[in-house]
CSV table of C-alpha atoms and ligand atoms in Angstrom, one decimal:
chain,number,residue,atom,x,y,z
A,1210,MET,CA,-42.9,-18.3,45.5
A,1211,HIS,CA,-44.9,-15.6,43.9
A,1212,ARG,CA,-41.9,-13.2,43.9
A,1213,LEU,CA,-39.7,-15.9,42.5
A,1214,LEU,CA,-42.1,-16.4,39.6
A,1215,LYS,CA,-42.3,-12.7,39.0
A,1216,TYR,CA,-38.5,-12.6,39.0
A,1217,LEU,CA,-38.2,-15.5,36.5
A,1218,LYS,CA,-40.7,-13.9,34.2
A,1219,ARG,CA,-38.7,-10.7,34.1
A,1220,LEU,CA,-35.5,-12.6,33.5
A,1221,ALA,CA,-37.2,-14.5,30.6
A,1222,VAL,CA,-38.3,-11.2,29.1
A,1223,ALA,CA,-34.8,-9.7,29.5
A,1224,VAL,CA,-33.2,-12.7,27.9
A,1225,LEU,CA,-35.7,-12.7,25.0
A,1226,CYS,CA,-35.0,-9.0,24.4
A,1227,LEU,CA,-31.3,-9.6,24.4
A,1228,VAL,CA,-31.7,-12.5,21.9
A,1229,VAL,CA,-33.8,-10.2,19.7
A,1230,ILE,CA,-31.2,-7.4,19.9
A,1231,LEU,CA,-28.3,-9.7,19.2
A,1232,ALA,CA,-30.2,-11.3,16.3
A,1233,ALA,CA,-30.9,-7.9,14.9
A,1234,ILE,CA,-27.2,-6.9,15.2
A,1235,TYR,CA,-26.1,-10.1,13.6
A,1236,TYR,CA,-28.8,-10.7,11.0
A,1237,ILE,CA,-30.7,-7.5,9.9
A,1238,PRO,CA,-28.9,-5.8,7.1
A,1239,PHE,CA,-29.0,-2.0,6.5
A,1240,PRO,CA,-28.8,-0.9,2.9
A,1241,PRO,CA,-25.3,-1.1,1.4
A,1242,PRO,CA,-23.3,2.2,1.5
A,1243,HIS,CA,-24.1,4.9,-1.0
A,1244,ARG,CA,-21.8,4.8,-4.0
A,1245,VAL,CA,-21.3,8.0,-5.9
A,1246,PRO,CA,-21.5,7.0,-9.6
A,1247,THR,CA,-18.5,7.4,-11.9
A,1248,ALA,CA,-18.4,11.1,-12.9
A,1249,VAL,CA,-19.1,12.4,-16.4
A,1250,TYR,CA,-16.5,15.1,-17.2
A,1251,GLN,CA,-14.4,16.7,-20.0
A,1252,THR,CA,-10.6,16.3,-20.3
A,1253,SER,CA,-10.4,20.0,-19.6
A,1254,ASP,CA,-11.9,19.4,-16.1
A,1255,LEU,CA,-8.8,17.5,-15.1
A,1256,LYS,CA,-7.0,20.7,-13.8
A,1257,PHE,CA,-3.9,20.6,-11.6
A,1258,PRO,CA,-1.5,23.2,-10.3
A,1259,LYS,CA,1.6,23.8,-12.4
A,1260,ASP,CA,4.0,22.5,-9.7
A,1261,PHE,CA,2.0,19.3,-9.1
A,1262,PHE,CA,4.2,16.2,-9.0
A,1263,TRP,CA,3.3,13.7,-11.7
A,1264,GLY,CA,4.8,10.4,-10.9
A,1265,ALA,CA,4.9,6.6,-10.6
A,1266,SER,CA,6.0,4.4,-7.8
A,1267,THR,CA,8.0,1.2,-7.3
A,1268,SER,CA,9.6,-0.6,-4.4
A,1269,SER,CA,13.1,-2.2,-4.2
A,1270,HIS,CA,12.1,-5.8,-3.6
A,1271,GLN,CA,9.4,-5.7,-6.3
A,1272,VAL,CA,11.6,-4.4,-9.1
A,1273,GLU,CA,15.3,-4.6,-8.4
A,1274,GLY,CA,16.0,-8.3,-8.3
A,1275,ASN,CA,18.4,-10.5,-6.5
A,1276,ASP,CA,18.5,-9.0,-3.0
A,1277,ASN,CA,19.1,-10.9,0.2
A,1278,SER,CA,16.1,-9.6,2.1
A,1279,ASN,CA,13.8,-11.4,4.5
A,1280,TRP,CA,11.2,-11.6,1.7
A,1281,THR,CA,13.7,-13.5,-0.6
A,1282,ALA,CA,14.2,-16.0,2.3
A,1283,TRP,CA,10.4,-16.3,2.9
A,1284,GLU,CA,9.6,-16.9,-0.8
A,1285,LYS,CA,11.9,-19.9,-0.9
A,1286,LYS,CA,10.1,-21.5,2.1
A,1287,ASN,CA,6.6,-20.7,0.8
A,1288,ALA,CA,6.6,-20.9,-3.0
A,1289,ALA,CA,5.4,-24.5,-3.2
A,1290,ARG,CA,2.6,-23.8,-0.7
A,1291,LEU,CA,1.5,-20.6,-2.5
A,1292,ALA,CA,1.3,-22.4,-5.8
A,1293,GLN,CA,-0.8,-25.2,-4.3
A,1294,GLU,CA,-3.2,-22.7,-2.7
A,1295,ALA,CA,-3.6,-20.7,-5.9
A,1296,PRO,CA,-6.8,-22.5,-7.3
A,1297,SER,CA,-8.6,-22.0,-4.0
A,1298,LYS,CA,-7.7,-18.3,-3.9
A,1299,PHE,CA,-7.8,-17.2,-7.5
A,1300,SER,CA,-9.9,-19.6,-9.6
A,1301,ASN,CA,-13.0,-17.3,-9.2
A,1302,LEU,CA,-11.2,-14.5,-11.1
A,1303,ALA,CA,-12.2,-13.8,-14.7
A,1304,ILE,CA,-8.6,-14.1,-15.8
A,1305,TRP,CA,-8.0,-17.5,-14.1
A,1306,PRO,CA,-7.8,-19.4,-17.5
A,1307,ASP,CA,-5.0,-17.0,-18.5
A,1308,ILE,CA,-3.0,-17.1,-15.3
A,1309,LYS,CA,-3.7,-20.7,-14.2
A,1310,ALA,CA,-0.4,-22.2,-15.4
A,1311,GLN,CA,1.6,-19.3,-13.9
A,1312,ALA,CA,-0.2,-19.1,-10.6
A,1313,THR,CA,0.1,-22.8,-10.0
A,1314,ASN,CA,3.8,-22.8,-10.7
A,1315,PRO,CA,6.0,-22.4,-7.6
A,1316,GLN,CA,8.5,-20.4,-9.7
A,1317,ASN,CA,5.9,-17.6,-9.9
A,1318,TYR,CA,6.4,-16.9,-6.2
A,1319,ILE,CA,10.2,-16.5,-6.3
A,1320,SER,CA,11.1,-12.8,-6.9
A,1321,GLY,CA,14.5,-13.8,-8.4
A,1322,GLY,CA,15.7,-11.2,-10.9
A,1323,ALA,CA,12.3,-9.3,-10.5
A,1324,ASP,CA,12.5,-6.6,-13.2
A,1325,ASN,CA,16.3,-6.4,-13.2
A,1326,ASP,CA,15.8,-2.7,-12.4
A,1327,TYR,CA,19.0,-2.8,-10.3
A,1328,ASN,CA,20.9,-3.0,-13.6
A,1329,LEU,CA,18.4,-1.5,-16.0
A,1330,TYR,CA,17.6,1.7,-14.0
A,1331,PRO,CA,19.1,4.1,-16.6
A,1332,GLU,CA,16.6,2.6,-19.1
A,1333,ASP,CA,13.8,3.0,-16.5
A,1334,VAL,CA,14.6,6.7,-16.0
A,1335,GLN,CA,14.5,7.2,-19.7
A,1336,LEU,CA,11.0,5.6,-19.7
A,1337,MET,CA,9.9,8.1,-17.0
A,1338,LYS,CA,11.3,10.9,-19.1
A,1339,GLN,CA,9.4,9.6,-22.2
A,1340,LEU,CA,6.2,9.6,-20.2
A,1341,GLY,CA,6.7,13.2,-19.0
A,1342,LEU,CA,6.9,12.2,-15.3
A,1343,THR,CA,8.2,14.8,-12.9
A,1344,SER,CA,8.6,12.6,-9.9
A,1345,TYR,CA,9.6,9.0,-9.1
A,1346,ARG,CA,8.9,7.2,-5.8
A,1347,PHE,CA,11.2,4.3,-5.1
A,1348,SER,CA,12.5,2.5,-2.0
A,1349,ILE,CA,15.9,1.8,-0.6
A,1350,GLU,CA,16.6,-1.8,0.0
A,1351,TRP,CA,17.9,-1.8,3.6
A,1352,SER,CA,19.2,-5.3,3.3
A,1353,ARG,CA,21.6,-4.1,0.5
A,1354,VAL,CA,22.8,-1.0,2.4
A,1355,GLU,CA,23.3,-2.7,5.7
A,1356,PRO,CA,23.8,-6.4,5.0
A,1357,GLN,CA,25.1,-7.0,8.6
A,1358,PRO,CA,24.2,-5.0,11.7
A,1359,GLY,CA,26.2,-1.8,11.8
A,1360,GLN,CA,28.1,-2.7,8.6
A,1361,PHE,CA,27.1,-0.3,5.8
A,1362,ASP,CA,27.9,-1.0,2.2
A,1363,GLN,CA,29.0,2.2,0.5
A,1364,ALA,CA,28.8,0.6,-3.0
A,1365,ALA,CA,25.2,-0.3,-2.4
A,1366,MET,CA,24.4,3.2,-1.2
A,1367,ASP,CA,26.3,4.7,-4.3
A,1368,HIS,CA,23.8,2.8,-6.5
A,1369,TYR,CA,21.0,4.9,-5.1
A,1370,LYS,CA,23.0,8.0,-5.3
A,1371,ASN,CA,23.6,7.3,-9.0
A,1372,LEU,CA,19.9,6.8,-9.5
A,1373,VAL,CA,19.1,10.1,-7.7
A,1374,ALA,CA,21.7,11.9,-9.8
A,1375,LEU,CA,20.2,10.6,-13.0
A,1376,LEU,CA,16.7,11.6,-11.9
A,1377,ARG,CA,17.9,15.1,-11.1
A,1378,GLN,CA,19.6,15.4,-14.5
A,1379,ASN,CA,16.2,14.6,-16.0
A,1380,ASN,CA,14.3,17.0,-13.7
A,1381,ILE,CA,12.5,14.2,-12.0
A,1382,GLU,CA,12.0,14.7,-8.2
A,1383,PRO,CA,13.1,11.7,-6.2
A,1384,PHE,CA,10.6,10.5,-3.5
A,1385,VAL,CA,12.5,8.0,-1.2
A,1386,THR,CA,10.7,5.3,0.8
A,1387,LEU,CA,13.0,4.1,3.6
A,1388,TRP,CA,11.1,0.9,4.3
A,1389,HIS,CA,8.8,-0.8,1.9
A,1390,ARG,CA,8.1,-4.2,3.6
A,1391,SER,CA,11.5,-5.9,2.9
A,1392,GLN,CA,14.3,-5.6,5.4
A,1393,PRO,CA,17.6,-7.4,6.3
A,1394,VAL,CA,17.3,-11.0,7.5
A,1395,TRP,CA,19.2,-10.1,10.7
A,1396,VAL,CA,16.4,-7.7,11.6
A,1397,ASP,CA,13.9,-10.6,11.5
A,1398,GLN,CA,16.4,-12.7,13.5
A,1399,GLN,CA,16.4,-10.2,16.3
A,1400,GLY,CA,12.6,-10.2,16.5
A,1401,GLU,CA,12.1,-7.5,14.0
A,1402,TRP,CA,9.8,-4.6,15.1
A,1403,GLU,CA,8.8,-6.3,18.3
A,1404,ASN,CA,12.3,-5.8,19.5
A,1405,SER,CA,12.9,-2.1,20.4
A,1406,LYS,CA,16.6,-2.5,19.3
A,1407,THR,CA,15.2,-2.4,15.7
A,1408,ILE,CA,14.2,1.2,16.4
A,1409,GLN,CA,17.9,2.2,17.0
A,1410,ASP,CA,19.0,0.1,14.0
A,1411,TYR,CA,16.5,1.7,11.7
A,1412,VAL,CA,17.4,5.2,12.8
A,1413,ALA,CA,21.1,4.5,12.2
A,1414,TYR,CA,20.3,3.2,8.7
A,1415,VAL,CA,18.1,6.3,8.0
A,1416,LYS,CA,20.9,8.6,9.2
A,1417,PHE,CA,23.4,6.8,6.9
A,1418,VAL,CA,21.0,7.2,3.9
A,1419,THR,CA,20.2,10.8,4.6
A,1420,GLN,CA,23.8,11.8,5.1
A,1421,ASN,CA,24.7,10.2,1.8
A,1422,PHE,CA,21.9,11.9,-0.1
A,1423,GLY,CA,22.5,15.3,1.4
A,1424,ALA,CA,20.5,18.0,-0.3
A,1425,ASN,CA,19.8,15.8,-3.3
A,1426,VAL,CA,16.7,14.2,-1.8
A,1427,LYS,CA,14.0,16.3,-0.2
A,1428,TYR,CA,11.1,13.9,0.2
A,1429,TYR,CA,11.3,10.9,2.5
A,1430,MET,CA,8.7,8.4,3.5
A,1431,THR,CA,9.7,6.4,6.7
A,1432,PHE,CA,7.3,3.5,6.3
A,1433,ASN,CA,5.0,2.1,3.6
A,1434,GLU,CA,1.6,1.0,4.8
A,1435,PRO,CA,2.7,0.0,8.4
A,1436,ALA,CA,-0.8,-1.1,9.3
A,1437,LEU,CA,-0.7,-3.8,6.5
A,1438,HIS,CA,2.5,-5.1,8.2
A,1439,LEU,CA,0.5,-5.5,11.4
A,1440,VAL,CA,-2.4,-7.2,9.7
A,1441,GLY,CA,-0.6,-9.5,7.3
A,1442,GLY,CA,2.5,-10.1,9.5
A,1443,TYR,CA,1.0,-10.3,13.0
A,1444,ILE,CA,-2.8,-10.8,12.9
A,1445,GLU,CA,-3.3,-13.1,9.9
A,1446,GLY,CA,0.3,-14.2,10.2
A,1447,VAL,CA,0.6,-15.0,6.5
A,1448,ILE,CA,3.6,-12.9,5.5
A,1449,PRO,CA,6.9,-12.2,7.4
A,1450,PRO,CA,7.3,-12.5,10.3
A,1451,GLU,CA,4.3,-14.9,10.3
A,1452,VAL,CA,3.2,-14.3,13.9
A,1453,LYS,CA,-0.5,-14.7,14.9
A,1454,SER,CA,-0.9,-12.5,17.9
A,1455,LEU,CA,-2.6,-9.1,18.1
A,1456,LYS,CA,-0.8,-8.3,21.3
A,1457,ARG,CA,2.7,-8.9,19.7
A,1458,GLY,CA,1.6,-7.0,16.6
A,1459,GLN,CA,0.5,-4.0,18.6
A,1460,ALA,CA,4.0,-3.9,20.3
A,1461,ALA,CA,5.7,-4.1,16.9
A,1462,PHE,CA,3.3,-1.3,15.6
A,1463,ALA,CA,4.1,0.9,18.5
A,1464,ASN,CA,7.9,0.5,17.8
A,1465,MET,CA,7.3,1.4,14.2
A,1466,MET,CA,5.6,4.6,15.3
A,1467,GLU,CA,8.5,5.4,17.6
A,1468,ALA,CA,11.0,4.6,14.8
A,1469,HIS,CA,9.1,7.1,12.6
A,1470,ARG,CA,9.2,9.8,15.2
A,1471,GLN,CA,12.9,9.4,15.8
A,1472,ALA,CA,13.7,9.1,12.0
A,1473,TYR,CA,11.7,12.3,11.4
A,1474,GLY,CA,14.0,14.2,13.9
A,1475,ALA,CA,17.2,12.6,12.5
A,1476,ILE,CA,16.3,13.5,8.9
A,1477,HIS,CA,15.4,17.1,9.8
A,1478,THR,CA,18.7,17.5,11.7
A,1479,LEU,CA,20.7,16.3,8.8
A,1480,ASN,CA,18.6,18.0,6.1
A,1481,PRO,CA,16.6,21.0,7.4
A,1482,ASP,CA,14.8,21.3,4.0
A,1483,ALA,CA,13.5,17.7,4.0
A,1484,GLN,CA,9.8,16.9,3.9
A,1485,VAL,CA,9.1,13.7,5.8
A,1486,GLY,CA,5.9,11.6,5.9
A,1487,SER,CA,4.7,8.0,5.8
A,1488,THR,CA,2.2,6.3,3.4
A,1489,GLN,CA,-1.0,4.6,4.5
A,1490,ALA,CA,-3.1,2.0,2.7
A,1491,MET,CA,-6.5,3.7,3.0
A,1492,GLN,CA,-9.4,1.4,3.6
A,1493,LEU,CA,-13.0,2.2,2.7
A,1494,GLY,CA,-14.9,-0.5,4.5
A,1495,SER,CA,-18.5,-1.6,4.7
A,1496,GLY,CA,-20.2,-4.7,6.0
A,1497,ALA,CA,-21.3,-7.6,3.8
A,1498,PRO,CA,-24.1,-7.9,4.5
A,1499,ASN,CA,-24.3,-4.4,6.1
A,1500,THR,CA,-25.4,-5.6,9.5
A,1501,ILE,CA,-24.6,-3.6,12.7
A,1502,LEU,CA,-21.9,-6.2,13.6
A,1503,ASN,CA,-20.3,-6.1,10.2
A,1504,MET,CA,-20.5,-2.3,10.1
A,1505,ALA,CA,-18.9,-2.1,13.5
A,1506,ALA,CA,-16.1,-4.4,12.4
A,1507,ALA,CA,-15.6,-2.2,9.2
A,1508,SER,CA,-15.4,1.0,11.2
A,1509,TYR,CA,-13.0,-0.5,13.8
A,1510,PHE,CA,-10.6,-1.9,11.3
A,1511,ASP,CA,-10.8,1.2,9.0
A,1512,ASN,CA,-10.0,3.3,12.0
A,1513,TYR,CA,-7.0,1.2,12.9
A,1514,ALA,CA,-5.7,0.9,9.4
A,1515,ASN,CA,-6.2,4.5,8.3
A,1516,TRP,CA,-5.6,6.5,11.4
A,1517,LYS,CA,-3.8,4.7,14.1
A,1518,PHE,CA,-0.3,5.3,12.7
A,1519,LEU,CA,-1.0,8.8,11.7
A,1520,ASP,CA,-2.6,9.7,15.0
A,1521,GLY,CA,0.5,8.5,16.7
A,1522,THR,CA,2.9,10.4,14.4
A,1523,LYS,CA,0.9,13.5,13.4
A,1524,ASP,CA,3.2,15.9,15.1
A,1525,THR,CA,6.2,14.5,13.2
A,1526,THR,CA,4.8,14.5,9.7
A,1527,ASP,CA,5.1,17.1,7.0
A,1528,PHE,CA,2.8,15.4,4.5
A,1529,ILE,CA,0.5,12.4,4.3
A,1530,GLY,CA,1.0,9.7,1.7
A,1531,ILE,CA,-2.4,8.3,0.6
A,1532,GLN,CA,-2.6,5.0,-1.1
A,1533,TYR,CA,-5.9,4.0,-2.4
A,1534,TYR,CA,-7.0,1.1,-4.7
A,1535,SER,CA,-10.5,-0.2,-3.9
A,1536,PRO,CA,-13.2,-0.5,-1.1
A,1537,THR,CA,-13.2,-3.5,1.2
A,1538,LYS,CA,-16.0,-5.7,2.6
A,1539,TYR,CA,-16.0,-7.0,6.1
A,1540,GLN,CA,-17.8,-10.0,7.5
A,1541,VAL,CA,-17.9,-11.4,11.0
A,1542,THR,CA,-19.2,-14.9,11.6
A,1543,LEU,CA,-20.2,-16.2,15.0
A,1544,GLY,CA,-20.0,-19.9,15.9
A,1545,GLY,CA,-17.8,-22.7,14.5
A,1546,LYS,CA,-14.5,-23.8,16.1
A,1547,SER,CA,-13.0,-20.4,16.7
A,1548,LYS,CA,-16.3,-18.9,18.0
A,1549,VAL,CA,-15.7,-15.6,16.1
A,1550,SER,CA,-14.2,-15.5,12.7
A,1551,PHE,CA,-13.6,-12.6,10.5
A,1552,LYS,CA,-12.9,-12.0,6.8
A,1553,THR,CA,-12.2,-9.1,4.5
A,1554,PHE,CA,-12.9,-9.4,0.8
A,1555,ASN,CA,-13.7,-7.5,-2.4
A,1556,ASP,CA,-17.3,-7.1,-3.5
A,1557,PRO,CA,-17.9,-10.0,-5.9
A,1558,ASN,CA,-20.8,-8.1,-7.5
A,1559,ALA,CA,-19.0,-4.9,-8.3
A,1560,SER,CA,-19.7,-3.8,-11.9
A,1561,VAL,CA,-16.0,-3.0,-12.7
A,1562,LYS,CA,-13.2,-5.0,-11.3
A,1563,SER,CA,-9.5,-5.3,-11.7
A,1564,ASP,CA,-7.7,-8.6,-12.8
A,1565,MET,CA,-7.4,-9.3,-9.0
A,1566,GLY,CA,-11.1,-8.8,-8.5
A,1567,TRP,CA,-10.7,-5.5,-6.8
A,1568,GLU,CA,-13.8,-3.2,-7.2
A,1569,VAL,CA,-13.1,0.0,-9.1
A,1570,TYR,CA,-14.7,3.0,-7.2
A,1571,PRO,CA,-13.1,6.3,-8.3
A,1572,HIS,CA,-15.0,8.5,-5.9
A,1573,GLY,CA,-13.3,6.6,-3.0
A,1574,ILE,CA,-10.1,8.5,-3.6
A,1575,TYR,CA,-11.9,11.8,-2.9
A,1576,GLU,CA,-13.4,10.3,0.2
A,1577,VAL,CA,-10.1,9.2,1.7
A,1578,ILE,CA,-8.2,12.3,0.7
A,1579,THR,CA,-10.7,14.7,2.2
A,1580,ALA,CA,-11.0,12.6,5.3
A,1581,ALA,CA,-7.3,12.6,5.9
A,1582,TYR,CA,-7.0,16.3,5.2
A,1583,ASN,CA,-9.9,17.2,7.5
A,1584,ARG,CA,-8.4,15.1,10.3
A,1585,TYR,CA,-4.8,16.4,10.1
A,1586,LYS,CA,-4.7,19.6,7.9
A,1587,LYS,CA,-1.5,18.5,6.3
A,1588,PRO,CA,-0.5,18.5,2.6
A,1589,ILE,CA,-1.5,15.2,0.9
A,1590,ILE,CA,0.5,13.3,-1.7
A,1591,VAL,CA,-1.2,10.3,-3.5
A,1592,THR,CA,1.8,8.0,-3.3
A,1593,GLU,CA,0.0,5.0,-4.9
A,1594,ASN,CA,-3.1,4.4,-7.0
A,1595,GLY,CA,-3.4,2.0,-9.9
A,1596,ILE,CA,-4.9,-1.2,-11.3
A,1597,ALA,CA,-3.8,-4.8,-12.2
A,1598,ASP,CA,-5.0,-5.0,-15.8
A,1599,GLN,CA,-3.0,-7.3,-18.0
A,1600,ASN,CA,-4.8,-6.3,-21.2
A,1601,ASP,CA,-4.7,-2.6,-20.5
A,1602,LYS,CA,-8.4,-2.3,-21.1
A,1603,LEU,CA,-9.3,-0.4,-17.9
A,1604,ARG,CA,-6.2,1.4,-16.9
A,1605,ALA,CA,-6.5,4.7,-18.9
A,1606,GLN,CA,-10.1,5.2,-17.7
A,1607,TYR,CA,-9.2,4.2,-14.1
A,1608,LEU,CA,-6.4,6.8,-13.9
A,1609,ALA,CA,-8.5,9.5,-15.5
A,1610,ASP,CA,-11.5,8.9,-13.3
A,1611,HIS,CA,-9.3,8.8,-10.1
A,1612,LEU,CA,-7.5,11.9,-11.2
A,1613,TYR,CA,-10.8,13.6,-11.8
A,1614,TRP,CA,-11.7,13.1,-8.1
A,1615,VAL,CA,-8.2,14.2,-7.0
A,1616,SER,CA,-8.7,17.4,-9.0
A,1617,GLN,CA,-12.1,17.9,-7.3
A,1618,ALA,CA,-10.4,17.6,-3.9
A,1619,ILE,CA,-7.9,20.3,-4.9
A,1620,LYS,CA,-10.8,22.4,-6.2
A,1621,ASP,CA,-12.5,22.0,-2.7
A,1622,GLY,CA,-9.4,23.3,-1.0
A,1623,VAL,CA,-7.3,20.3,-0.2
A,1624,PRO,CA,-3.6,20.8,-0.8
A,1625,VAL,CA,-2.8,17.7,-2.9
A,1626,LYS,CA,0.8,18.1,-4.0
A,1627,GLY,CA,1.2,15.1,-6.3
A,1628,TYR,CA,0.0,11.8,-7.7
A,1629,MET,CA,2.0,8.6,-8.3
A,1630,VAL,CA,0.7,5.7,-10.2
A,1631,TRP,CA,1.3,2.2,-8.9
A,1632,SER,CA,3.3,1.2,-10.8
A,1633,LEU,CA,5.9,2.4,-13.3
A,1634,LEU,CA,6.6,-1.3,-14.2
A,1635,ASP,CA,4.9,-4.7,-13.9
A,1636,ASN,CA,6.5,-6.2,-10.9
A,1637,PHE,CA,6.7,-8.9,-8.2
A,1638,GLU,CA,3.4,-8.6,-6.3
A,1639,TRP,CA,4.5,-10.2,-3.0
A,1640,ASP,CA,2.6,-13.4,-2.1
A,1641,LYS,CA,0.8,-13.3,-5.5
A,1642,GLY,CA,4.0,-13.4,-7.5
A,1643,PHE,CA,4.3,-12.0,-11.1
A,1644,TRP,CA,0.8,-12.5,-12.6
A,1645,PRO,CA,-0.8,-9.2,-11.4
A,1646,ARG,CA,0.2,-6.6,-14.0
A,1647,PHE,CA,0.2,-3.1,-12.5
A,1648,GLY,CA,2.6,-1.4,-14.9
A,1649,LEU,CA,2.3,1.7,-17.0
A,1650,VAL,CA,5.1,-0.2,-18.7
A,1651,ALA,CA,4.8,-4.0,-19.4
A,1652,VAL,CA,7.8,-6.2,-18.6
A,1653,ASP,CA,8.4,-9.4,-20.7
A,1654,TYR,CA,10.0,-11.8,-18.2
A,1655,ALA,CA,10.6,-14.4,-20.9
A,1656,ASN,CA,12.4,-11.9,-23.1
A,1657,ASN,CA,15.2,-10.4,-21.1
A,1658,PHE,CA,12.9,-8.1,-19.1
A,1659,LYS,CA,12.0,-6.2,-22.2
A,1660,ARG,CA,10.0,-3.1,-21.4
A,1661,THR,CA,7.0,-1.9,-23.5
A,1662,ILE,CA,5.1,1.2,-22.8
A,1663,ARG,CA,1.3,0.4,-22.6
A,1664,PRO,CA,-1.2,2.7,-24.4
A,1665,SER,CA,-2.7,3.8,-21.1
A,1666,ALA,CA,0.7,5.3,-20.1
A,1667,TYR,CA,0.3,7.6,-23.1
A,1668,SER,CA,-3.1,8.6,-21.9
A,1669,TYR,CA,-1.6,9.5,-18.6
A,1670,LYS,CA,1.1,11.4,-20.4
A,1671,GLN,CA,-1.6,13.4,-22.2
A,1672,ILE,CA,-3.1,14.5,-18.9
A,1673,ILE,CA,0.3,15.5,-17.6
A,1674,ASP,CA,1.1,17.4,-20.8
A,1675,ASN,CA,-2.3,19.3,-20.6
A,1676,ASN,CA,-1.3,20.5,-17.2
A,1677,ARG,CA,2.3,21.6,-17.7
B,2098,BGC,C1,1.9,-1.8,-1.8
B,2098,BGC,C2,2.6,-2.3,-3.1
B,2098,BGC,C3,1.7,-3.3,-3.8
B,2098,BGC,C4,0.5,-2.6,-4.2
B,2098,BGC,C5,-0.5,-3.4,-5.0
B,2098,BGC,C6,0.4,-1.6,-2.0
B,2098,BGC,O1,-0.2,-2.2,-0.9
B,2098,BGC,O2,2.6,-0.7,-1.3
B,2098,BGC,O3,3.8,-2.8,-2.7
B,2098,BGC,O4,2.4,-3.9,-4.9
B,2098,BGC,O5,-0.2,-2.1,-3.1
B,2098,BGC,O6,-1.0,-4.5,-4.2
């Protein structure tokens, strides 16, 4: 009896300790992460090597218009729902009064003619020239080039060859993304990246493109932000292919890595001078509040998003494409119907925010560039960085401040080879439609896609001119 009492007492103490530890993990916040304040610098501090690539990025589905990709099909099914959900998702944004009519209109969620860049690309190349760009990152729309399995459309491929020829005539280096979210409907129908047959199909498509470009294209990116495909498409299940299963997502992700490795070999065989990489959406996470549990979630997901794909492909990558916009907050909630729920969001208290509510934190680009370089020792190219800013109030400062930190990374010995603004043009922002305005060049959708260069684009040009 006495021993039993003693045992029960010990058990009670152990349970109590466990409860205290769990409560501490769940409730006690550590101070928020240290934020390096925006730097004070002179324009002359923005120093870059002479051969630095100055560019802007786009992707096919977001600018070309009228493709038959899986996204086009998805939009038709989801536009009404997205319009209905808009108030609950965006009414907390400062620009809500300006965008309300557009964001609650289903038409906003249909890419349709997008920017009509498929027809207006000669004008767009002239805009690049006018802005002094020396590189342009764009993607090939797989659904145009291979509309049916194994049937390649030479005329569609010739479109991209013409674009490349025009870029070359204007001394603009083409950077080709081979997969930027959109893909043929038949790829989705066969189970997309979960099906290992998609690896062979993708490699066949990549060979066709590489053969066609020959020596005219040197820089290739196999995949744009593959981890976001895993998160949005397979974990949250809110974008194609709308699956909600981590296990299935991991299988798809592994196949994407294998597709990268095989594509890397295929491109190098066809073009020994090629430089092949991929681009990653770099996360800079912290907990909100910064409890041990939230911090652990931030570190787990940052690791997955930033490094998992690169760790699996590091021996088959010539450079690393870094895409950075803003830090992310992570919050884990215990209890409720699903026992554990998890959300990521932007710091609502950030002092400077984009139209989309994304915190502006320029030093972050230095943090992610140096972390990637220290981990892999490969050249870095910033393949996306930019801001949704419809009134062009923040963009010039945003670009200069981020470029300052890129120049500091170079000064500290990191071989950063180029910087591409997202985006050359306002464009179709996936499940948010047309209201986020990322362009160096504004597009007037009500007026025949009229392009107007924004003042911030001239500030960017000034930095380019100072360095050439
Ligand atoms: C994507 C682009 C997107 C941009 C802004 C990146 O995640 O590659 O397609 O438009 O960020 O959200």
